[in-house]
Amino acid sequence: MDGPRQAPSPRIPQSIRSGASSSLKVGPNIDQVAKQINGTPPTLAHRLLSPSSATPLFPLTTPDRAVLNDQIYKFLALALRAFVLTWWSKLSPRDKEFLPQITKVVQHVVKEVRDRVEGEGEDRLIGMILAGIPALVQQHYTDFRSAKSKIGTSYASSGYMAGVFHRLQPHIAVRVEDEQGASIGVENILDPVYLSAAIDMVLKACLPPEESGSDMERHIVREILVGPVLCGALPRVVQPWFIHKAMLDLLGSPKKPDERPLPSKPSPFTFHSITVIFLTAVQAISTFFLKVIHLSQSMIHLANDLRPPERDVPITSRSEAIRELFFSSSRKPDPKKSNQLLPQRGLVYPAFSLVKEVLDLRCHPRSNPVAAAAFNSIELTAGLLEPFLDRYLPYVLKTKVLTARTLSSIVVAGTNNLFPESNNGYPGPPPEIPSLVEQAMLREKLEMRLKEVLPYPLSSQSTTSLILDPLSSPECNMHLVILIIDLVLVTLFPEIAVSNT
């Protein structure tokens, strides 16, 4: 009798088949490669992603961002070693060309995203940061308070917060109820199919035709992004205690009672006290004039940085710098190259609108009339400086925020959280969730720190509750995170968005 029929082998794409056929060829000795790469031992990224080549890896960023390039490759090498090499080495132990093929896919994606950001997507990215994200956060606070006011009424048929909020912000990627109408946990609230489809469309938009035809490579990269990175991290990120901890790390811990300044007692009127007052006044005056000189020089440099590209003559005088910064018309972006996220009034107004909504000064200004009057005065002043702010805010984003140092720190933080060095770069065990008592202590510390940071009219318990209460529901926070992910994808890849027409 014939033996059992073997199942047909799965179809392997050409790019992977070419690498698998050469799996019997052992690459060059690693010591020889080490001698060829600047005389230093090869990194983990080079050993895994380019084992048969002595040349450096393909640069993903510009030459002035070499540190960011190394951190991206380190993250990619650790991710492939943890989520791909563990099962691929069992199927083909001697194949060293599979991970380089996946690396080529990631290289195409990163290069395409970089070209889009540095090209026509720069105005869209600025509009997303200054207008799009503040609008989403503002809508989150508005809908949370609206849903909270409906609890216990006939409008809240589900009877719990997440269900009412989901009806105000329905999203296909978020599911807060099962088929029987019961609430489900935040671990199951996210639909991985939606994220997989979104990432797959992004990969198809980034890859060239010869690479996008390989379904296996594209699906592996997609599952790495969707599985451990998004579906594994998002349910933790939306937890209130995680947000409280992140805010405490950003603002710092509250001061201890013995570290707080004590009220000073008036000193007696003596010759020594008069001398101290006189020297302090002289120092203050000299410091003031030094600041004025530095400010005038900084205004000239800033005016040269913000001047229109068609103007070749540099600005040398202070009067010309003041005229250029505060009285010249702001350059509006080209509507054909930007999206509709840019506000009509000015780039600073979405932030003001968000702060008013967070502090509940838009609908209830009488709850804190001092703060409402202060914000109205600041908003009036910003209106007078609108031509300057419309050019200064994008300049700050480009030169101070979206820098190689900032982006490298974000990649390093993500690498250390997903692949801690204490576990030799492999995914560590899931961190312990703080107990309810520890979560309450985190919020209490954050409230104390907010009272220290906020100015006098806002440093109260009611203000801290206005800030933190809308972030207390992980299900509602998941809606905000998914909307931000949608905004980022549509900003960078507007062709994947559904047209209103």
Short mmCIF file of C-alpha atoms in Angstrom, two decimals:
data_model
loop_
_atom_site.label_atom_id
_atom_site.label_comp_id
_atom_site.label_asym_id
_atom_site.label_seq_id
_atom_site.Cartn_x
_atom_site.Cartn_y
_atom_site.Cartn_z
CA MET A 1 0.00 0.00 0.00
CA ASP A 2 1.12 3.47 -0.68
CA GLY A 3 2.14 5.52 2.28
CA PRO A 4 0.15 8.54 3.45
CA ARG A 5 0.07 11.32 0.92
CA GLN A 6 2.12 14.28 1.95
CA ALA A 7 0.55 17.70 2.02
CA PRO A 8 1.75 20.04 -0.74
CA SER A 9 4.37 22.51 0.39
CA PRO A 10 3.22 26.12 0.70
CA ARG A 11 4.06 28.53 -2.08
CA ILE A 12 7.10 30.63 -1.20
CA PRO A 13 7.58 34.03 -2.85
CA GLN A 14 10.47 34.45 -5.25
CA SER A 15 12.42 36.77 -2.98
CA ILE A 16 12.27 34.23 -0.13
CA ARG A 17 12.78 31.25 -2.43
CA SER A 18 16.02 32.76 -3.71
CA GLY A 19 17.24 33.17 -0.16
CA ALA A 20 16.18 29.67 0.89
CA SER A 21 17.94 28.06 -2.05
CA SER A 22 21.24 29.42 -0.84
CA SER A 23 20.73 28.28 2.74
CA LEU A 24 23.46 25.63 2.36
CA LYS A 25 26.04 28.32 1.71
CA VAL A 26 27.61 29.33 4.92
CA GLY A 27 28.38 33.04 5.12
CA PRO A 28 31.87 34.42 5.75
CA ASN A 29 33.52 33.96 9.07
CA ILE A 30 32.24 36.50 11.54
CA ASP A 31 35.82 37.41 12.51
CA GLN A 32 36.57 38.37 8.92
CA VAL A 33 33.48 40.53 8.80
CA ALA A 34 34.49 42.16 12.08
CA LYS A 35 37.86 43.16 10.67
CA GLN A 36 36.25 44.77 7.64
CA ILE A 37 33.78 46.96 9.56
CA ASN A 38 36.03 49.73 10.86
CA GLY A 39 38.00 47.20 12.87
CA THR A 40 35.17 46.83 15.44
CA PRO A 41 33.03 43.78 16.24
CA PRO A 42 29.75 43.72 14.30
CA THR A 43 26.61 44.72 16.11
CA LEU A 44 23.63 42.45 16.62
CA ALA A 45 21.79 44.28 13.84
CA HIS A 46 24.62 43.62 11.37
CA ARG A 47 24.97 39.96 12.36
CA LEU A 48 21.26 39.28 11.91
CA LEU A 49 20.19 41.67 9.17
CA SER A 50 23.27 41.58 6.95
CA PRO A 51 25.31 38.47 7.87
CA SER A 52 26.96 37.94 4.48
CA SER A 53 28.04 41.53 3.83
CA ALA A 54 30.85 43.57 5.33
CA THR A 55 29.37 46.90 4.23
CA PRO A 56 27.32 48.99 6.68
CA LEU A 57 23.56 48.65 6.66
CA PHE A 58 21.55 50.84 4.33
CA PRO A 59 21.05 54.26 6.01
CA LEU A 60 17.42 54.79 6.94
CA THR A 61 17.87 58.45 7.87
CA THR A 62 19.96 61.40 6.79
CA PRO A 63 23.69 61.40 7.69
CA ASP A 64 23.17 63.88 10.54
CA ARG A 65 20.85 61.38 12.25
CA ALA A 66 23.22 58.42 12.51
CA VAL A 67 22.23 57.74 16.14
CA LEU A 68 18.56 57.43 15.17
CA ASN A 69 19.54 55.09 12.32
CA ASP A 70 21.40 52.77 14.72
CA GLN A 71 18.53 52.72 17.23
CA ILE A 72 15.98 51.80 14.53
CA TYR A 73 18.16 48.91 13.35
CA LYS A 74 18.67 47.74 16.92
CA PHE A 75 14.92 47.69 17.54
CA LEU A 76 14.35 45.84 14.26
CA ALA A 77 17.03 43.23 15.04
CA LEU A 78 15.62 42.53 18.51
CA ALA A 79 12.07 42.27 17.15
CA LEU A 80 13.03 39.85 14.38
CA ARG A 81 15.13 37.76 16.74
CA ALA A 82 12.28 37.48 19.23
CA PHE A 83 9.29 37.01 16.93
CA VAL A 84 10.67 35.53 13.69
CA LEU A 85 13.98 33.79 14.28
CA THR A 86 12.52 31.63 17.06
CA TRP A 87 10.34 29.68 14.60
CA TRP A 88 12.20 30.23 11.30
CA SER A 89 15.41 28.67 12.67
CA LYS A 90 13.45 25.45 13.27
CA LEU A 91 12.22 25.35 9.68
CA SER A 92 15.52 26.29 8.03
CA PRO A 93 18.39 26.30 10.56
CA ARG A 94 21.12 27.31 8.10
CA ASP A 95 19.18 29.92 6.15
CA LYS A 96 20.66 33.38 6.71
CA GLU A 97 18.82 35.27 3.97
CA PHE A 98 15.30 35.35 5.36
CA LEU A 99 15.82 38.12 7.92
CA PRO A 100 17.69 40.32 5.38
CA GLN A 101 14.71 39.99 3.05
CA ILE A 102 12.36 41.23 5.78
CA THR A 103 14.83 43.99 6.51
CA LYS A 104 14.55 45.18 2.92
CA VAL A 105 10.78 45.49 3.38
CA VAL A 106 11.25 47.61 6.50
CA GLN A 107 13.88 49.72 4.74
CA HIS A 108 11.42 50.54 1.96
CA VAL A 109 8.76 51.51 4.50
CA VAL A 110 11.04 53.75 6.58
CA LYS A 111 12.50 55.41 3.48
CA GLU A 112 9.02 56.08 2.07
CA VAL A 113 7.81 57.57 5.35
CA ARG A 114 10.94 59.74 5.56
CA ASP A 115 10.46 61.00 1.99
CA ARG A 116 6.81 61.80 2.68
CA VAL A 117 7.62 63.73 5.85
CA GLU A 118 10.47 65.67 4.26
CA GLY A 119 8.44 66.39 1.12
CA GLU A 120 4.82 67.48 0.77
CA GLY A 121 3.81 65.86 4.05
CA GLU A 122 5.60 68.45 6.17
CA ASP A 123 2.64 70.84 6.26
CA ARG A 124 0.27 67.94 6.97
CA LEU A 125 2.47 66.76 9.85
CA ILE A 126 2.53 70.23 11.38
CA GLY A 127 -1.24 70.50 11.03
CA MET A 128 -1.66 67.10 12.70
CA ILE A 129 0.47 68.04 15.72
CA LEU A 130 -0.81 71.59 16.21
CA ALA A 131 -4.45 71.17 15.21
CA GLY A 132 -5.47 67.54 14.65
CA ILE A 133 -4.34 65.95 17.92
CA PRO A 134 -5.57 68.84 20.13
CA ALA A 135 -8.97 68.61 18.40
CA LEU A 136 -9.18 64.86 19.13
CA VAL A 137 -8.23 65.32 22.78
CA GLN A 138 -10.72 68.17 23.12
CA GLN A 139 -13.49 66.01 21.64
CA HIS A 140 -12.54 63.21 24.04
CA TYR A 141 -13.03 65.48 27.05
CA THR A 142 -16.30 66.82 25.64
CA ASP A 143 -17.78 63.38 24.92
CA PHE A 144 -16.62 61.95 28.24
CA ARG A 145 -18.40 64.66 30.20
CA SER A 146 -21.45 64.30 27.99
CA ALA A 147 -21.51 60.54 28.54
CA LYS A 148 -21.02 60.99 32.28
CA SER A 149 -24.02 63.34 32.43
CA LYS A 150 -26.18 60.72 30.68
CA ILE A 151 -25.45 57.94 33.20
CA GLY A 152 -28.61 57.11 35.10
CA THR A 153 -30.93 58.60 32.48
CA SER A 154 -32.97 57.09 29.67
CA TYR A 155 -30.20 57.96 27.19
CA ALA A 156 -27.86 55.43 28.82
CA SER A 157 -29.48 52.15 27.82
CA SER A 158 -26.31 50.18 28.57
CA GLY A 159 -25.96 51.69 32.02
CA TYR A 160 -22.16 51.92 32.10
CA MET A 161 -19.69 54.54 31.00
CA ALA A 162 -17.91 52.69 28.19
CA GLY A 163 -21.15 51.81 26.41
CA VAL A 164 -22.48 55.39 26.47
CA PHE A 165 -19.14 56.79 25.30
CA HIS A 166 -18.96 54.25 22.46
CA ARG A 167 -22.31 55.46 21.18
CA LEU A 168 -20.95 59.00 21.06
CA GLN A 169 -17.73 57.90 19.32
CA PRO A 170 -18.46 54.67 17.42
CA HIS A 171 -15.41 53.10 15.80
CA ILE A 172 -15.09 49.89 13.84
CA ALA A 173 -11.82 48.96 15.60
CA VAL A 174 -13.28 49.20 19.12
CA ARG A 175 -15.81 46.78 20.61
CA VAL A 176 -17.01 47.36 24.17
CA GLU A 177 -19.84 44.78 24.28
CA ASP A 178 -20.16 41.13 23.32
CA GLU A 179 -23.06 39.61 21.41
CA GLN A 180 -25.15 39.40 24.59
CA GLY A 181 -24.58 43.09 25.38
CA ALA A 182 -22.25 42.43 28.32
CA SER A 183 -19.14 44.47 28.89
CA ILE A 184 -15.80 42.96 27.83
CA GLY A 185 -12.35 43.65 29.23
CA VAL A 186 -9.98 46.21 27.81
CA GLU A 187 -7.69 43.38 26.65
CA ASN A 188 -10.35 42.28 24.14
CA ILE A 189 -11.69 45.69 23.18
CA LEU A 190 -9.32 46.19 20.25
CA ASP A 191 -10.00 44.48 16.93
CA PRO A 192 -6.68 43.22 15.45
CA VAL A 193 -8.28 42.73 12.02
CA TYR A 194 -8.74 46.47 11.61
CA LEU A 195 -5.14 47.20 12.54
CA SER A 196 -3.88 44.42 10.26
CA ALA A 197 -5.83 45.84 7.32
CA ALA A 198 -4.56 49.36 8.02
CA ILE A 199 -0.91 48.26 8.28
CA ASP A 200 -1.28 46.11 5.15
CA MET A 201 -2.50 49.12 3.16
CA VAL A 202 0.44 51.16 4.42
CA LEU A 203 2.89 48.42 3.38
CA LYS A 204 1.37 48.23 -0.08
CA ALA A 205 1.68 52.01 -0.43
CA CYS A 206 5.35 51.96 0.63
CA LEU A 207 6.74 48.89 -1.13
CA PRO A 208 7.79 48.80 -4.78
CA PRO A 209 5.89 46.38 -7.07
CA GLU A 210 8.56 43.68 -6.92
CA GLU A 211 8.41 43.61 -3.11
CA SER A 212 4.69 44.18 -2.56
CA GLY A 213 3.92 40.99 -4.50
CA SER A 214 5.51 38.87 -1.76
CA ASP A 215 2.64 38.22 0.60
CA MET A 216 4.72 36.26 3.11
CA GLU A 217 7.23 39.03 3.75
CA ARG A 218 4.49 41.66 4.02
CA HIS A 219 2.36 39.53 6.34
CA ILE A 220 5.29 38.82 8.68
CA VAL A 221 6.11 42.51 9.03
CA ARG A 222 2.43 43.27 9.53
CA GLU A 223 1.99 40.68 12.27
CA ILE A 224 5.09 41.95 14.10
CA LEU A 225 3.63 45.46 14.17
CA VAL A 226 0.08 44.41 15.02
CA GLY A 227 0.76 41.61 17.49
CA PRO A 228 3.45 42.57 20.01
CA VAL A 229 3.74 46.29 19.26
CA LEU A 230 0.12 47.48 18.94
CA CYS A 231 -2.18 44.84 20.41
CA GLY A 232 0.39 44.03 23.09
CA ALA A 233 1.15 47.59 24.17
CA LEU A 234 -2.08 49.56 23.62
CA PRO A 235 -4.20 47.81 26.32
CA ARG A 236 -1.52 48.78 28.80
CA VAL A 237 -1.01 52.34 27.53
CA VAL A 238 -4.69 53.25 27.93
CA GLN A 239 -4.81 52.26 31.60
CA PRO A 240 -5.31 55.30 33.89
CA TRP A 241 -2.46 54.27 36.20
CA PHE A 242 -0.09 54.10 33.20
CA ILE A 243 -1.10 57.62 32.15
CA HIS A 244 -0.64 58.87 35.72
CA LYS A 245 2.81 57.30 35.91
CA ALA A 246 3.81 58.81 32.55
CA MET A 247 2.67 62.26 33.69
CA LEU A 248 4.61 61.89 36.95
CA ASP A 249 7.72 60.91 35.01
CA LEU A 250 7.26 64.03 32.88
CA LEU A 251 6.46 66.48 35.69
CA GLY A 252 8.56 64.91 38.44
CA SER A 253 7.57 63.72 41.89
CA PRO A 254 5.85 66.12 44.30
CA LYS A 255 8.00 67.83 46.88
CA LYS A 256 8.17 66.39 50.35
CA PRO A 257 6.71 68.47 53.21
CA ASP A 258 10.19 69.24 54.59
CA GLU A 259 11.37 70.43 51.13
CA ARG A 260 8.64 73.02 50.67
CA PRO A 261 9.73 76.62 51.28
CA LEU A 262 8.74 78.09 54.61
CA PRO A 263 7.38 81.63 54.88
CA SER A 264 10.29 84.00 55.38
CA LYS A 265 10.36 86.31 58.36
CA PRO A 266 11.05 90.02 57.81
CA SER A 267 14.69 90.84 58.53
CA PRO A 268 15.60 93.83 60.74
CA PHE A 269 16.49 97.13 59.02
CA THR A 270 20.30 97.22 59.28
CA PHE A 271 23.26 98.46 57.22
CA HIS A 272 23.93 94.89 56.10
CA SER A 273 20.39 94.46 54.80
CA ILE A 274 20.62 97.78 52.90
CA THR A 275 23.85 96.66 51.25
CA VAL A 276 22.28 93.34 50.23
CA ILE A 277 19.24 95.10 48.75
CA PHE A 278 21.46 97.53 46.79
CA LEU A 279 23.68 94.78 45.34
CA THR A 280 20.63 92.68 44.47
CA ALA A 281 19.08 95.62 42.61
CA VAL A 282 22.32 96.23 40.66
CA GLN A 283 22.49 92.55 39.71
CA ALA A 284 18.85 92.54 38.61
CA ILE A 285 19.34 95.65 36.43
CA SER A 286 22.49 94.29 34.79
CA THR A 287 20.79 90.94 34.18
CA PHE A 288 17.83 92.71 32.62
CA PHE A 289 19.98 94.64 30.11
CA LEU A 290 21.96 91.51 29.26
CA LYS A 291 18.68 89.74 28.54
CA VAL A 292 17.58 92.62 26.31
CA ILE A 293 20.84 92.46 24.33
CA HIS A 294 20.55 88.69 23.98
CA LEU A 295 16.91 89.02 22.93
CA SER A 296 17.72 91.55 20.22
CA GLN A 297 20.43 89.30 18.81
CA SER A 298 18.13 86.28 18.96
CA MET A 299 15.42 88.21 17.11
CA ILE A 300 17.80 88.89 14.21
CA HIS A 301 18.81 85.22 13.99
CA LEU A 302 15.19 84.09 14.26
CA ALA A 303 14.04 86.55 11.59
CA ASN A 304 16.68 85.17 9.23
CA ASP A 305 15.53 81.62 9.94
CA LEU A 306 11.87 82.49 9.34
CA ARG A 307 12.29 84.75 6.33
CA PRO A 308 10.70 83.63 3.04
CA PRO A 309 12.94 81.45 0.87
CA GLU A 310 12.63 83.89 -2.05
CA ARG A 311 14.31 86.61 0.00
CA ASP A 312 18.09 86.35 -0.41
CA VAL A 313 19.17 89.49 1.47
CA PRO A 314 19.85 88.67 5.15
CA ILE A 315 18.31 90.74 7.94
CA THR A 316 20.89 92.71 9.93
CA SER A 317 19.02 95.40 11.91
CA ARG A 318 16.69 95.04 14.90
CA SER A 319 13.97 97.23 13.36
CA GLU A 320 13.93 95.11 10.22
CA ALA A 321 13.77 91.94 12.35
CA ILE A 322 10.81 93.27 14.34
CA ARG A 323 9.00 94.22 11.13
CA GLU A 324 9.63 90.77 9.65
CA LEU A 325 8.57 88.86 12.77
CA PHE A 326 5.52 90.77 13.96
CA PHE A 327 4.13 92.75 11.06
CA SER A 328 4.71 90.67 7.94
CA SER A 329 1.87 88.50 6.72
CA SER A 330 2.15 84.83 7.62
CA ARG A 331 2.75 82.42 4.78
CA LYS A 332 -0.23 80.11 4.40
CA PRO A 333 0.50 76.58 3.20
CA ASP A 334 -0.57 75.51 -0.25
CA PRO A 335 -4.06 73.93 0.00
CA LYS A 336 -3.08 71.35 -2.63
CA LYS A 337 -0.15 70.17 -0.50
CA SER A 338 -1.83 70.27 2.90
CA ASN A 339 -4.90 68.78 4.45
CA GLN A 340 -7.85 70.45 6.15
CA LEU A 341 -6.37 70.14 9.66
CA LEU A 342 -4.80 73.59 9.57
CA PRO A 343 -7.06 76.00 11.51
CA GLN A 344 -8.51 79.06 9.87
CA ARG A 345 -7.61 81.50 12.68
CA GLY A 346 -4.08 80.49 13.64
CA LEU A 347 -1.95 77.56 14.73
CA VAL A 348 -2.04 78.52 18.40
CA TYR A 349 -5.83 78.60 18.80
CA PRO A 350 -6.41 74.80 18.88
CA ALA A 351 -4.16 74.59 21.94
CA PHE A 352 -6.09 77.41 23.65
CA SER A 353 -9.37 75.72 22.81
CA LEU A 354 -8.09 72.44 24.26
CA VAL A 355 -6.98 74.06 27.52
CA LYS A 356 -10.37 75.77 27.88
CA GLU A 357 -12.16 72.46 27.38
CA VAL A 358 -9.90 70.57 29.80
CA LEU A 359 -10.48 73.19 32.51
CA ASP A 360 -14.19 73.37 31.62
CA LEU A 361 -13.96 77.12 30.95
CA ARG A 362 -15.83 76.94 27.65
CA CYS A 363 -19.22 75.87 28.97
CA HIS A 364 -18.85 77.02 32.59
CA PRO A 365 -16.63 80.13 32.66
CA ARG A 366 -18.22 81.29 35.91
CA SER A 367 -16.79 78.29 37.76
CA ASN A 368 -13.37 80.00 37.70
CA PRO A 369 -13.77 83.61 36.53
CA VAL A 370 -10.12 84.52 37.25
CA ALA A 371 -8.80 81.72 35.01
CA ALA A 372 -11.38 82.51 32.33
CA ALA A 373 -10.35 86.18 32.28
CA ALA A 374 -6.65 85.22 32.14
CA PHE A 375 -7.16 82.90 29.19
CA ASN A 376 -9.22 85.48 27.34
CA SER A 377 -6.39 87.99 27.79
CA ILE A 378 -3.80 85.47 26.59
CA GLU A 379 -5.95 84.61 23.60
CA LEU A 380 -6.29 88.31 22.72
CA THR A 381 -2.51 88.74 22.93
CA ALA A 382 -1.97 85.68 20.75
CA GLY A 383 -4.31 87.20 18.17
CA LEU A 384 -2.05 90.25 17.95
CA LEU A 385 1.00 88.00 17.52
CA GLU A 386 -0.67 85.61 15.09
CA PRO A 387 1.65 86.32 12.10
CA PHE A 388 4.68 85.63 14.29
CA LEU A 389 3.24 82.51 15.99
CA ASP A 390 2.09 80.96 12.71
CA ARG A 391 5.72 80.82 11.61
CA TYR A 392 7.41 80.38 14.99
CA LEU A 393 5.48 77.28 16.10
CA PRO A 394 6.38 75.22 12.97
CA TYR A 395 9.97 76.43 13.35
CA VAL A 396 10.07 75.16 16.96
CA LEU A 397 8.61 71.80 15.92
CA LYS A 398 11.23 71.33 13.22
CA THR A 399 14.26 72.48 15.23
CA LYS A 400 13.39 71.54 18.84
CA VAL A 401 10.82 68.71 18.81
CA LEU A 402 11.16 66.62 15.64
CA THR A 403 14.90 66.22 16.07
CA ALA A 404 17.14 63.15 15.95
CA ARG A 405 17.66 63.34 19.70
CA THR A 406 13.95 63.35 20.50
CA LEU A 407 13.09 60.59 18.04
CA SER A 408 16.05 58.50 19.25
CA SER A 409 14.88 58.79 22.86
CA ILE A 410 11.41 57.57 21.81
CA VAL A 411 12.88 54.56 19.97
CA VAL A 412 15.19 53.79 22.91
CA ALA A 413 12.29 53.96 25.37
CA GLY A 414 10.22 51.59 23.23
CA THR A 415 13.17 49.21 22.85
CA ASN A 416 13.87 49.12 26.58
CA ASN A 417 10.21 48.50 27.41
CA LEU A 418 9.68 45.71 24.88
CA PHE A 419 13.16 44.15 25.02
CA PRO A 420 14.72 44.93 28.42
CA GLU A 421 18.46 44.49 28.78
CA SER A 422 17.89 42.60 32.03
CA ASN A 423 16.43 39.81 29.90
CA ASN A 424 19.31 39.86 27.36
CA GLY A 425 17.24 41.78 24.84
CA TYR A 426 14.39 39.26 24.70
CA PRO A 427 10.79 40.16 25.54
CA GLY A 428 10.57 40.18 29.28
CA PRO A 429 7.71 38.89 31.37
CA PRO A 430 4.68 41.18 31.50
CA PRO A 431 5.21 43.76 34.25
CA GLU A 432 3.06 43.52 37.29
CA ILE A 433 -0.04 45.69 37.32
CA PRO A 434 -0.11 47.98 40.37
CA SER A 435 -2.67 47.14 42.99
CA LEU A 436 -5.68 49.35 43.56
CA VAL A 437 -3.96 50.94 46.54
CA GLU A 438 -0.85 51.70 44.47
CA GLN A 439 -2.97 53.12 41.65
CA ALA A 440 -4.74 55.41 44.13
CA MET A 441 -1.35 56.53 45.48
CA LEU A 442 -0.17 57.32 41.94
CA ARG A 443 -3.17 59.54 41.34
CA GLU A 444 -2.74 61.25 44.70
CA LYS A 445 0.90 62.02 43.95
CA LEU A 446 -0.05 63.35 40.52
CA GLU A 447 -2.73 65.60 42.00
CA MET A 448 -0.21 66.99 44.49
CA ARG A 449 2.28 67.63 41.69
CA LEU A 450 -0.33 69.34 39.51
CA LYS A 451 -1.23 71.66 42.40
CA GLU A 452 2.46 72.62 42.63
CA VAL A 453 2.83 73.22 38.89
CA LEU A 454 -0.43 75.03 38.13
CA PRO A 455 -0.69 78.76 38.93
CA TYR A 456 -2.71 80.03 41.85
CA PRO A 457 -6.20 80.30 40.30
CA LEU A 458 -5.96 76.68 39.07
CA SER A 459 -4.14 74.97 41.94
CA SER A 460 -7.18 73.35 43.52
CA GLN A 461 -8.66 69.89 43.90
CA SER A 462 -11.50 70.67 41.50
CA THR A 463 -9.04 71.62 38.73
CA THR A 464 -7.04 68.40 39.09
CA SER A 465 -10.27 66.40 38.94
CA LEU A 466 -11.25 68.21 35.73
CA ILE A 467 -7.90 67.24 34.21
CA LEU A 468 -7.71 63.60 35.31
CA ASP A 469 -11.32 62.34 35.43
CA PRO A 470 -11.80 62.13 31.61
CA LEU A 471 -8.70 59.87 31.49
CA SER A 472 -10.01 57.43 34.11
CA SER A 473 -11.71 54.97 31.73
CA PRO A 474 -9.42 52.63 29.72
CA GLU A 475 -12.22 51.86 27.25
CA CYS A 476 -12.72 55.56 26.52
CA ASN A 477 -8.97 56.10 26.30
CA MET A 478 -8.77 53.34 23.69
CA HIS A 479 -11.09 55.35 21.43
CA LEU A 480 -8.74 58.32 21.69
CA VAL A 481 -5.64 56.22 20.91
CA ILE A 482 -7.27 54.58 17.87
CA LEU A 483 -8.37 57.95 16.51
CA ILE A 484 -4.82 59.29 16.90
CA ILE A 485 -3.45 56.23 15.05
CA ASP A 486 -5.97 56.84 12.26
CA LEU A 487 -4.94 60.49 12.11
CA VAL A 488 -1.23 59.64 11.86
CA LEU A 489 -1.82 57.09 9.07
CA VAL A 490 -4.09 59.38 7.07
CA THR A 491 -1.67 62.29 7.51
CA LEU A 492 1.28 60.33 6.14
CA PHE A 493 -0.72 58.31 3.60
CA PRO A 494 -3.69 60.43 2.47
CA GLU A 495 -4.40 58.03 -0.41
CA ILE A 496 -5.68 55.35 2.00
CA ALA A 497 -8.34 57.67 3.44
CA VAL A 498 -11.97 57.41 2.36
CA SER A 499 -13.03 60.48 0.42
CA ASN A 500 -16.11 62.39 1.52
CA THR A 501 -17.20 62.67 -2.10
#
